[in-house]
Amino acid sequence: MTAAAKNLMTEGDLRRKIILFAIPVFLGQLFQQLYSTVDSLIVGNILGAQALASVTSTGALVYLLIGFFLGFATGSEIVIARHIGARNEEQTEKAVHTAVSIGLFFSVIMTLAGIFFAPVILKWMGTPDDVLPGAITYVRIYFGGSFGIVMYNIFVGILRASGDSRHPLYYLVASSLVNIVLDWIFVAFFGMGIAGAALATVISELVSVGLALHRLLHIDASYRVDLRKIML
């Protein structure tokens, strides 16, 4: 039996499948909040109040970025799930690779926007002058890793569209642990400051992307990702 057949939400005990699907999604949201929380705790305790203010002042902008791509990923997820449910393999494959292609395009746009326009955006948001330099550093590095944020949400959306919410949770747990360890290493031991906290987050998100992509590249299902079919 293929992975798609095992996870198909339209067959079997629907109530049980919905509950089993929802629990990992809920837990995943909790772990996703760990990224900024861990950054704030470590930065605040090691670097002090001003550095913490620099990180927290970027919160609205970071959540805006995440929210936008969560919306896009959810839309893609709905389309892909419909085709999987209809057992239309051709349209499923097309929807998957279209979503991946668009995600790659937007990740480039967001990376460039964050690197070059971080000072302007943060000033528009009313970021105080005393925390602005640190906030700019954090945003530039964080947005520089937009690929991880964007593609993780795309890949997870594809998996969830197939009815698989467990593996995304595993990947989030793994990346959260990596984030915690790297935060301590970069900030406490290497003294990299705010830049270290941002870099730890970016690397940990790339870990989750790598895990999700590995599964999608090797899974026996119509939603398998084929790098040769990505349209750039």
PDB file of C-alpha atoms in Angstrom:
ATOM      1  CA  MET A   1       0.000   0.000   0.000  1.00  0.00           C
ATOM      2  CA  THR A   2       1.376   3.434  -0.934  1.00  0.00           C
ATOM      3  CA  ALA A   3       1.797   6.281   1.543  1.00  0.00           C
ATOM      4  CA  ALA A   4      -1.052   8.170  -0.106  1.00  0.00           C
ATOM      5  CA  ALA A   5      -3.416   5.251   0.376  1.00  0.00           C
ATOM      6  CA  LYS A   6      -2.453   4.850   4.030  1.00  0.00           C
ATOM      7  CA  ASN A   7      -3.092   8.516   4.850  1.00  0.00           C
ATOM      8  CA  LEU A   8      -6.194   9.097   2.708  1.00  0.00           C
ATOM      9  CA  MET A   9      -8.596  11.056   4.914  1.00  0.00           C
ATOM     10  CA  THR A  10     -11.744  10.097   2.992  1.00  0.00           C
ATOM     11  CA  GLU A  11     -11.593   6.404   3.899  1.00  0.00           C
ATOM     12  CA  GLY A  12     -12.032   4.596   7.208  1.00  0.00           C
ATOM     13  CA  ASP A  13     -13.174   6.061  10.538  1.00  0.00           C
ATOM     14  CA  LEU A  14     -13.381   9.777   9.707  1.00  0.00           C
ATOM     15  CA  ARG A  15     -13.682  10.990  13.312  1.00  0.00           C
ATOM     16  CA  ARG A  16     -10.623   9.040  14.401  1.00  0.00           C
ATOM     17  CA  LYS A  17      -8.611  10.226  11.404  1.00  0.00           C
ATOM     18  CA  ILE A  18      -9.484  13.870  12.048  1.00  0.00           C
ATOM     19  CA  ILE A  19      -8.420  13.622  15.695  1.00  0.00           C
ATOM     20  CA  LEU A  20      -5.184  11.808  14.855  1.00  0.00           C
ATOM     21  CA  PHE A  21      -4.470  14.392  12.168  1.00  0.00           C
ATOM     22  CA  ALA A  22      -5.223  17.392  14.392  1.00  0.00           C
ATOM     23  CA  ILE A  23      -3.100  16.430  17.411  1.00  0.00           C
ATOM     24  CA  PRO A  24       0.289  16.625  15.615  1.00  0.00           C
ATOM     25  CA  VAL A  25      -0.778  19.893  13.951  1.00  0.00           C
ATOM     26  CA  PHE A  26      -1.558  21.404  17.358  1.00  0.00           C
ATOM     27  CA  LEU A  27       1.704  20.181  18.866  1.00  0.00           C
ATOM     28  CA  GLY A  28       3.570  21.449  15.813  1.00  0.00           C
ATOM     29  CA  GLN A  29       2.230  24.953  16.369  1.00  0.00           C
ATOM     30  CA  LEU A  30       3.563  24.863  19.923  1.00  0.00           C
ATOM     31  CA  PHE A  31       7.019  23.851  18.757  1.00  0.00           C
ATOM     32  CA  GLN A  32       6.972  26.523  16.048  1.00  0.00           C
ATOM     33  CA  GLN A  33       6.526  29.137  18.764  1.00  0.00           C
ATOM     34  CA  LEU A  34       9.686  27.830  20.425  1.00  0.00           C
ATOM     35  CA  TYR A  35      11.894  29.478  17.820  1.00  0.00           C
ATOM     36  CA  SER A  36      11.242  33.065  18.875  1.00  0.00           C
ATOM     37  CA  THR A  37      10.729  32.150  22.531  1.00  0.00           C
ATOM     38  CA  VAL A  38      14.104  30.419  22.831  1.00  0.00           C
ATOM     39  CA  ASP A  39      15.819  33.258  20.975  1.00  0.00           C
ATOM     40  CA  SER A  40      14.282  35.775  23.360  1.00  0.00           C
ATOM     41  CA  LEU A  41      15.132  33.823  26.513  1.00  0.00           C
ATOM     42  CA  ILE A  42      18.755  33.210  25.581  1.00  0.00           C
ATOM     43  CA  VAL A  43      19.342  36.691  24.188  1.00  0.00           C
ATOM     44  CA  GLY A  44      17.691  38.313  27.211  1.00  0.00           C
ATOM     45  CA  ASN A  45      19.618  36.277  29.781  1.00  0.00           C
ATOM     46  CA  ILE A  46      23.013  36.462  28.102  1.00  0.00           C
ATOM     47  CA  LEU A  47      23.056  39.729  26.143  1.00  0.00           C
ATOM     48  CA  GLY A  48      20.746  41.862  28.252  1.00  0.00           C
ATOM     49  CA  ALA A  49      17.592  43.927  27.932  1.00  0.00           C
ATOM     50  CA  GLN A  50      18.604  46.057  24.948  1.00  0.00           C
ATOM     51  CA  ALA A  51      19.510  43.044  22.824  1.00  0.00           C
ATOM     52  CA  LEU A  52      16.239  41.403  23.846  1.00  0.00           C
ATOM     53  CA  ALA A  53      14.358  44.536  22.802  1.00  0.00           C
ATOM     54  CA  SER A  54      16.075  44.377  19.410  1.00  0.00           C
ATOM     55  CA  VAL A  55      14.881  40.807  18.850  1.00  0.00           C
ATOM     56  CA  THR A  56      11.341  41.320  20.138  1.00  0.00           C
ATOM     57  CA  SER A  57      10.909  44.484  18.066  1.00  0.00           C
ATOM     58  CA  THR A  58      11.150  42.315  14.947  1.00  0.00           C
ATOM     59  CA  GLY A  59       8.294  40.082  16.078  1.00  0.00           C
ATOM     60  CA  ALA A  60       5.528  41.734  14.061  1.00  0.00           C
ATOM     61  CA  LEU A  61       7.584  41.622  10.872  1.00  0.00           C
ATOM     62  CA  VAL A  62       8.618  37.996  11.409  1.00  0.00           C
ATOM     63  CA  TYR A  63       5.042  36.898  12.116  1.00  0.00           C
ATOM     64  CA  LEU A  64       3.855  38.791   9.047  1.00  0.00           C
ATOM     65  CA  LEU A  65       6.312  36.819   6.923  1.00  0.00           C
ATOM     66  CA  ILE A  66       5.327  33.508   8.504  1.00  0.00           C
ATOM     67  CA  GLY A  67       1.614  34.317   8.276  1.00  0.00           C
ATOM     68  CA  PHE A  68       1.807  35.182   4.587  1.00  0.00           C
ATOM     69  CA  PHE A  69       3.459  31.923   3.652  1.00  0.00           C
ATOM     70  CA  LEU A  70       1.257  29.905   5.970  1.00  0.00           C
ATOM     71  CA  GLY A  71      -1.662  31.303   3.985  1.00  0.00           C
ATOM     72  CA  PHE A  72      -0.023  30.413   0.686  1.00  0.00           C
ATOM     73  CA  ALA A  73       0.893  26.943   1.928  1.00  0.00           C
ATOM     74  CA  THR A  74      -2.660  26.377   3.160  1.00  0.00           C
ATOM     75  CA  GLY A  75      -4.076  27.368  -0.216  1.00  0.00           C
ATOM     76  CA  SER A  76      -1.691  24.997  -1.975  1.00  0.00           C
ATOM     77  CA  GLU A  77      -2.543  22.289   0.536  1.00  0.00           C
ATOM     78  CA  ILE A  78      -6.250  22.557  -0.275  1.00  0.00           C
ATOM     79  CA  VAL A  79      -5.667  22.245  -4.019  1.00  0.00           C
ATOM     80  CA  ILE A  80      -3.279  19.309  -3.634  1.00  0.00           C
ATOM     81  CA  ALA A  81      -5.579  17.536  -1.157  1.00  0.00           C
ATOM     82  CA  ARG A  82      -8.493  17.837  -3.583  1.00  0.00           C
ATOM     83  CA  HIS A  83      -6.512  16.188  -6.369  1.00  0.00           C
ATOM     84  CA  ILE A  84      -5.188  13.473  -4.047  1.00  0.00           C
ATOM     85  CA  GLY A  85      -8.725  12.750  -2.863  1.00  0.00           C
ATOM     86  CA  ALA A  86      -9.909  12.543  -6.468  1.00  0.00           C
ATOM     87  CA  ARG A  87      -6.967  10.219  -7.230  1.00  0.00           C
ATOM     88  CA  ASN A  88      -5.961  12.505 -10.071  1.00  0.00           C
ATOM     89  CA  GLU A  89      -2.234  11.825 -10.133  1.00  0.00           C
ATOM     90  CA  GLU A  90      -1.467  14.122 -13.057  1.00  0.00           C
ATOM     91  CA  GLN A  91      -3.090  17.161 -11.442  1.00  0.00           C
ATOM     92  CA  THR A  92      -1.604  16.284  -8.054  1.00  0.00           C
ATOM     93  CA  GLU A  93       1.873  16.235  -9.548  1.00  0.00           C
ATOM     94  CA  LYS A  94       1.248  19.510 -11.356  1.00  0.00           C
ATOM     95  CA  ALA A  95      -0.097  21.240  -8.222  1.00  0.00           C
ATOM     96  CA  VAL A  96       2.835  20.035  -6.106  1.00  0.00           C
ATOM     97  CA  HIS A  97       5.508  21.296  -8.478  1.00  0.00           C
ATOM     98  CA  THR A  98       3.676  24.565  -9.101  1.00  0.00           C
ATOM     99  CA  ALA A  99       3.563  25.220  -5.341  1.00  0.00           C
ATOM    100  CA  VAL A 100       7.270  24.419  -4.987  1.00  0.00           C
ATOM    101  CA  SER A 101       8.169  26.674  -7.922  1.00  0.00           C
ATOM    102  CA  ILE A 102       6.181  29.616  -6.565  1.00  0.00           C
ATOM    103  CA  GLY A 103       7.685  29.062  -3.116  1.00  0.00           C
ATOM    104  CA  LEU A 104      11.211  29.206  -4.522  1.00  0.00           C
ATOM    105  CA  PHE A 105      10.395  32.415  -6.386  1.00  0.00           C
ATOM    106  CA  PHE A 106       8.970  34.126  -3.303  1.00  0.00           C
ATOM    107  CA  SER A 107      11.861  32.977  -1.118  1.00  0.00           C
ATOM    108  CA  VAL A 108      14.258  34.845  -3.412  1.00  0.00           C
ATOM    109  CA  ILE A 109      12.059  37.963  -3.331  1.00  0.00           C
ATOM    110  CA  MET A 110      11.759  37.917   0.461  1.00  0.00           C
ATOM    111  CA  THR A 111      15.491  37.344   0.906  1.00  0.00           C
ATOM    112  CA  LEU A 112      16.356  40.367  -1.220  1.00  0.00           C
ATOM    113  CA  ALA A 113      13.648  42.513   0.387  1.00  0.00           C
ATOM    114  CA  GLY A 114      14.806  41.653   3.904  1.00  0.00           C
ATOM    115  CA  ILE A 115      18.481  42.250   3.217  1.00  0.00           C
ATOM    116  CA  PHE A 116      18.120  45.554   1.368  1.00  0.00           C
ATOM    117  CA  PHE A 117      14.997  47.090   2.932  1.00  0.00           C
ATOM    118  CA  ALA A 118      15.241  45.994   6.583  1.00  0.00           C
ATOM    119  CA  PRO A 119      16.226  49.489   7.849  1.00  0.00           C
ATOM    120  CA  VAL A 120      13.377  51.191   5.983  1.00  0.00           C
ATOM    121  CA  ILE A 121      10.754  48.645   7.051  1.00  0.00           C
ATOM    122  CA  LEU A 122      11.791  48.709  10.706  1.00  0.00           C
ATOM    123  CA  LYS A 123      11.750  52.516  10.762  1.00  0.00           C
ATOM    124  CA  TRP A 124       8.259  52.494   9.257  1.00  0.00           C
ATOM    125  CA  MET A 125       7.244  50.166  12.081  1.00  0.00           C
ATOM    126  CA  GLY A 126       8.467  52.715  14.625  1.00  0.00           C
ATOM    127  CA  THR A 127      11.410  50.713  15.964  1.00  0.00           C
ATOM    128  CA  PRO A 128      13.251  52.828  18.591  1.00  0.00           C
ATOM    129  CA  ASP A 129      16.650  54.148  17.515  1.00  0.00           C
ATOM    130  CA  ASP A 130      18.506  52.510  20.403  1.00  0.00           C
ATOM    131  CA  VAL A 131      17.457  48.989  19.355  1.00  0.00           C
ATOM    132  CA  LEU A 132      17.352  49.607  15.594  1.00  0.00           C
ATOM    133  CA  PRO A 133      20.898  48.357  14.754  1.00  0.00           C
ATOM    134  CA  GLY A 134      20.303  45.023  16.492  1.00  0.00           C
ATOM    135  CA  ALA A 135      16.862  44.669  14.931  1.00  0.00           C
ATOM    136  CA  ILE A 136      18.295  45.305  11.456  1.00  0.00           C
ATOM    137  CA  THR A 137      20.937  42.621  12.017  1.00  0.00           C
ATOM    138  CA  TYR A 138      18.316  40.095  13.150  1.00  0.00           C
ATOM    139  CA  VAL A 139      15.916  40.814  10.279  1.00  0.00           C
ATOM    140  CA  ARG A 140      18.607  40.695   7.607  1.00  0.00           C
ATOM    141  CA  ILE A 141      19.833  37.292   8.737  1.00  0.00           C
ATOM    142  CA  TYR A 142      16.331  35.943   9.348  1.00  0.00           C
ATOM    143  CA  PHE A 143      15.040  37.094   5.967  1.00  0.00           C
ATOM    144  CA  GLY A 144      18.295  35.936   4.416  1.00  0.00           C
ATOM    145  CA  GLY A 145      17.100  32.472   5.388  1.00  0.00           C
ATOM    146  CA  SER A 146      13.648  32.964   3.867  1.00  0.00           C
ATOM    147  CA  PHE A 147      14.205  29.812   1.820  1.00  0.00           C
ATOM    148  CA  GLY A 148      13.891  27.747   4.989  1.00  0.00           C
ATOM    149  CA  ILE A 149      10.739  29.477   6.199  1.00  0.00           C
ATOM    150  CA  VAL A 150       8.984  29.420   2.835  1.00  0.00           C
ATOM    151  CA  MET A 151       9.918  25.946   1.656  1.00  0.00           C
ATOM    152  CA  TYR A 152       9.270  24.313   5.017  1.00  0.00           C
ATOM    153  CA  ASN A 153       5.688  25.551   4.933  1.00  0.00           C
ATOM    154  CA  ILE A 154       5.296  24.419   1.314  1.00  0.00           C
ATOM    155  CA  PHE A 155       6.701  20.941   1.970  1.00  0.00           C
ATOM    156  CA  VAL A 156       4.675  20.509   5.142  1.00  0.00           C
ATOM    157  CA  GLY A 157       1.556  21.634   3.279  1.00  0.00           C
ATOM    158  CA  ILE A 158       2.144  18.898   0.701  1.00  0.00           C
ATOM    159  CA  LEU A 159       2.548  16.262   3.405  1.00  0.00           C
ATOM    160  CA  ARG A 160      -0.542  17.410   5.279  1.00  0.00           C
ATOM    161  CA  ALA A 161      -2.530  17.458   2.049  1.00  0.00           C
ATOM    162  CA  SER A 162      -1.849  13.735   1.845  1.00  0.00           C
ATOM    163  CA  GLY A 163      -3.125  13.249   5.401  1.00  0.00           C
ATOM    164  CA  ASP A 164       0.336  13.033   6.981  1.00  0.00           C
ATOM    165  CA  SER A 165       0.637  15.383   9.955  1.00  0.00           C
ATOM    166  CA  ARG A 166       3.024  13.194  11.985  1.00  0.00           C
ATOM    167  CA  HIS A 167       6.203  13.679   9.990  1.00  0.00           C
ATOM    168  CA  PRO A 168       5.947  17.507  10.009  1.00  0.00           C
ATOM    169  CA  LEU A 169       5.763  17.291  13.817  1.00  0.00           C
ATOM    170  CA  TYR A 170       8.890  15.119  13.945  1.00  0.00           C
ATOM    171  CA  TYR A 171      10.735  17.628  11.772  1.00  0.00           C
ATOM    172  CA  LEU A 172       9.652  20.543  13.970  1.00  0.00           C
ATOM    173  CA  VAL A 173      10.788  18.766  17.124  1.00  0.00           C
ATOM    174  CA  ALA A 174      14.171  18.050  15.542  1.00  0.00           C
ATOM    175  CA  SER A 175      14.638  21.615  14.321  1.00  0.00           C
ATOM    176  CA  SER A 176      13.530  23.063  17.671  1.00  0.00           C
ATOM    177  CA  LEU A 177      16.183  21.018  19.470  1.00  0.00           C
ATOM    178  CA  VAL A 178      18.790  22.122  16.930  1.00  0.00           C
ATOM    179  CA  ASN A 179      17.720  25.733  17.475  1.00  0.00           C
ATOM    180  CA  ILE A 180      18.145  25.485  21.241  1.00  0.00           C
ATOM    181  CA  VAL A 181      21.595  23.895  20.974  1.00  0.00           C
ATOM    182  CA  LEU A 182      22.828  26.335  18.324  1.00  0.00           C
ATOM    183  CA  ASP A 183      21.481  29.319  20.266  1.00  0.00           C
ATOM    184  CA  TRP A 184      23.655  28.368  23.229  1.00  0.00           C
ATOM    185  CA  ILE A 185      26.673  27.634  21.047  1.00  0.00           C
ATOM    186  CA  PHE A 186      26.498  30.795  18.937  1.00  0.00           C
ATOM    187  CA  VAL A 187      25.401  33.243  21.635  1.00  0.00           C
ATOM    188  CA  ALA A 188      26.912  31.892  24.856  1.00  0.00           C
ATOM    189  CA  PHE A 189      30.128  30.259  23.632  1.00  0.00           C
ATOM    190  CA  PHE A 190      31.044  32.063  20.419  1.00  0.00           C
ATOM    191  CA  GLY A 191      29.718  35.450  21.542  1.00  0.00           C
ATOM    192  CA  MET A 192      27.979  36.110  18.226  1.00  0.00           C
ATOM    193  CA  GLY A 193      25.228  38.133  19.880  1.00  0.00           C
ATOM    194  CA  ILE A 194      21.971  38.853  18.076  1.00  0.00           C
ATOM    195  CA  ALA A 195      23.441  37.613  14.809  1.00  0.00           C
ATOM    196  CA  GLY A 196      24.100  34.245  16.445  1.00  0.00           C
ATOM    197  CA  ALA A 197      20.497  33.909  17.606  1.00  0.00           C
ATOM    198  CA  ALA A 198      19.191  34.712  14.134  1.00  0.00           C
ATOM    199  CA  LEU A 199      21.661  32.344  12.479  1.00  0.00           C
ATOM    200  CA  ALA A 200      20.671  29.525  14.835  1.00  0.00           C
ATOM    201  CA  THR A 201      17.042  29.969  13.818  1.00  0.00           C
ATOM    202  CA  VAL A 202      17.865  29.977  10.110  1.00  0.00           C
ATOM    203  CA  ILE A 203      20.022  26.834  10.337  1.00  0.00           C
ATOM    204  CA  SER A 204      17.430  24.960  12.392  1.00  0.00           C
ATOM    205  CA  GLU A 205      14.731  25.795   9.850  1.00  0.00           C
ATOM    206  CA  LEU A 206      16.979  24.534   7.054  1.00  0.00           C
ATOM    207  CA  VAL A 207      17.261  21.259   8.983  1.00  0.00           C
ATOM    208  CA  SER A 208      13.478  20.853   8.949  1.00  0.00           C
ATOM    209  CA  VAL A 209      13.404  21.715   5.236  1.00  0.00           C
ATOM    210  CA  GLY A 210      16.027  19.073   4.504  1.00  0.00           C
ATOM    211  CA  LEU A 211      14.097  16.419   6.417  1.00  0.00           C
ATOM    212  CA  ALA A 212      10.792  17.244   4.718  1.00  0.00           C
ATOM    213  CA  LEU A 213      12.363  17.400   1.266  1.00  0.00           C
ATOM    214  CA  HIS A 214      14.124  14.077   1.796  1.00  0.00           C
ATOM    215  CA  ARG A 215      10.774  12.413   2.466  1.00  0.00           C
ATOM    216  CA  LEU A 216       9.082  14.053  -0.516  1.00  0.00           C
ATOM    217  CA  LEU A 217      11.922  13.075  -2.842  1.00  0.00           C
ATOM    218  CA  HIS A 218      11.759   9.399  -1.902  1.00  0.00           C
ATOM    219  CA  ILE A 219       8.107   8.731  -1.108  1.00  0.00           C
ATOM    220  CA  ASP A 220       6.112   6.386  -3.357  1.00  0.00           C
ATOM    221  CA  ALA A 221       3.147   8.637  -4.087  1.00  0.00           C
ATOM    222  CA  SER A 222       1.730  11.041  -6.671  1.00  0.00           C
ATOM    223  CA  TYR A 223       2.817  14.020  -4.543  1.00  0.00           C
ATOM    224  CA  ARG A 224       6.466  13.021  -4.719  1.00  0.00           C
ATOM    225  CA  VAL A 225       8.742  15.971  -5.560  1.00  0.00           C
ATOM    226  CA  ASP A 226      10.882  15.621  -8.677  1.00  0.00           C
ATOM    227  CA  LEU A 227      13.507  18.374  -8.851  1.00  0.00           C
ATOM    228  CA  ARG A 228      13.587  18.085 -12.641  1.00  0.00           C
ATOM    229  CA  LYS A 229       9.942  19.142 -12.851  1.00  0.00           C
ATOM    230  CA  ILE A 230      10.287  22.359 -10.867  1.00  0.00           C
ATOM    231  CA  MET A 231       9.617  25.339 -13.114  1.00  0.00           C
ATOM    232  CA  LEU A 232      11.886  28.323 -12.444  1.00  0.00           C
TER     233      LEU A 232
END
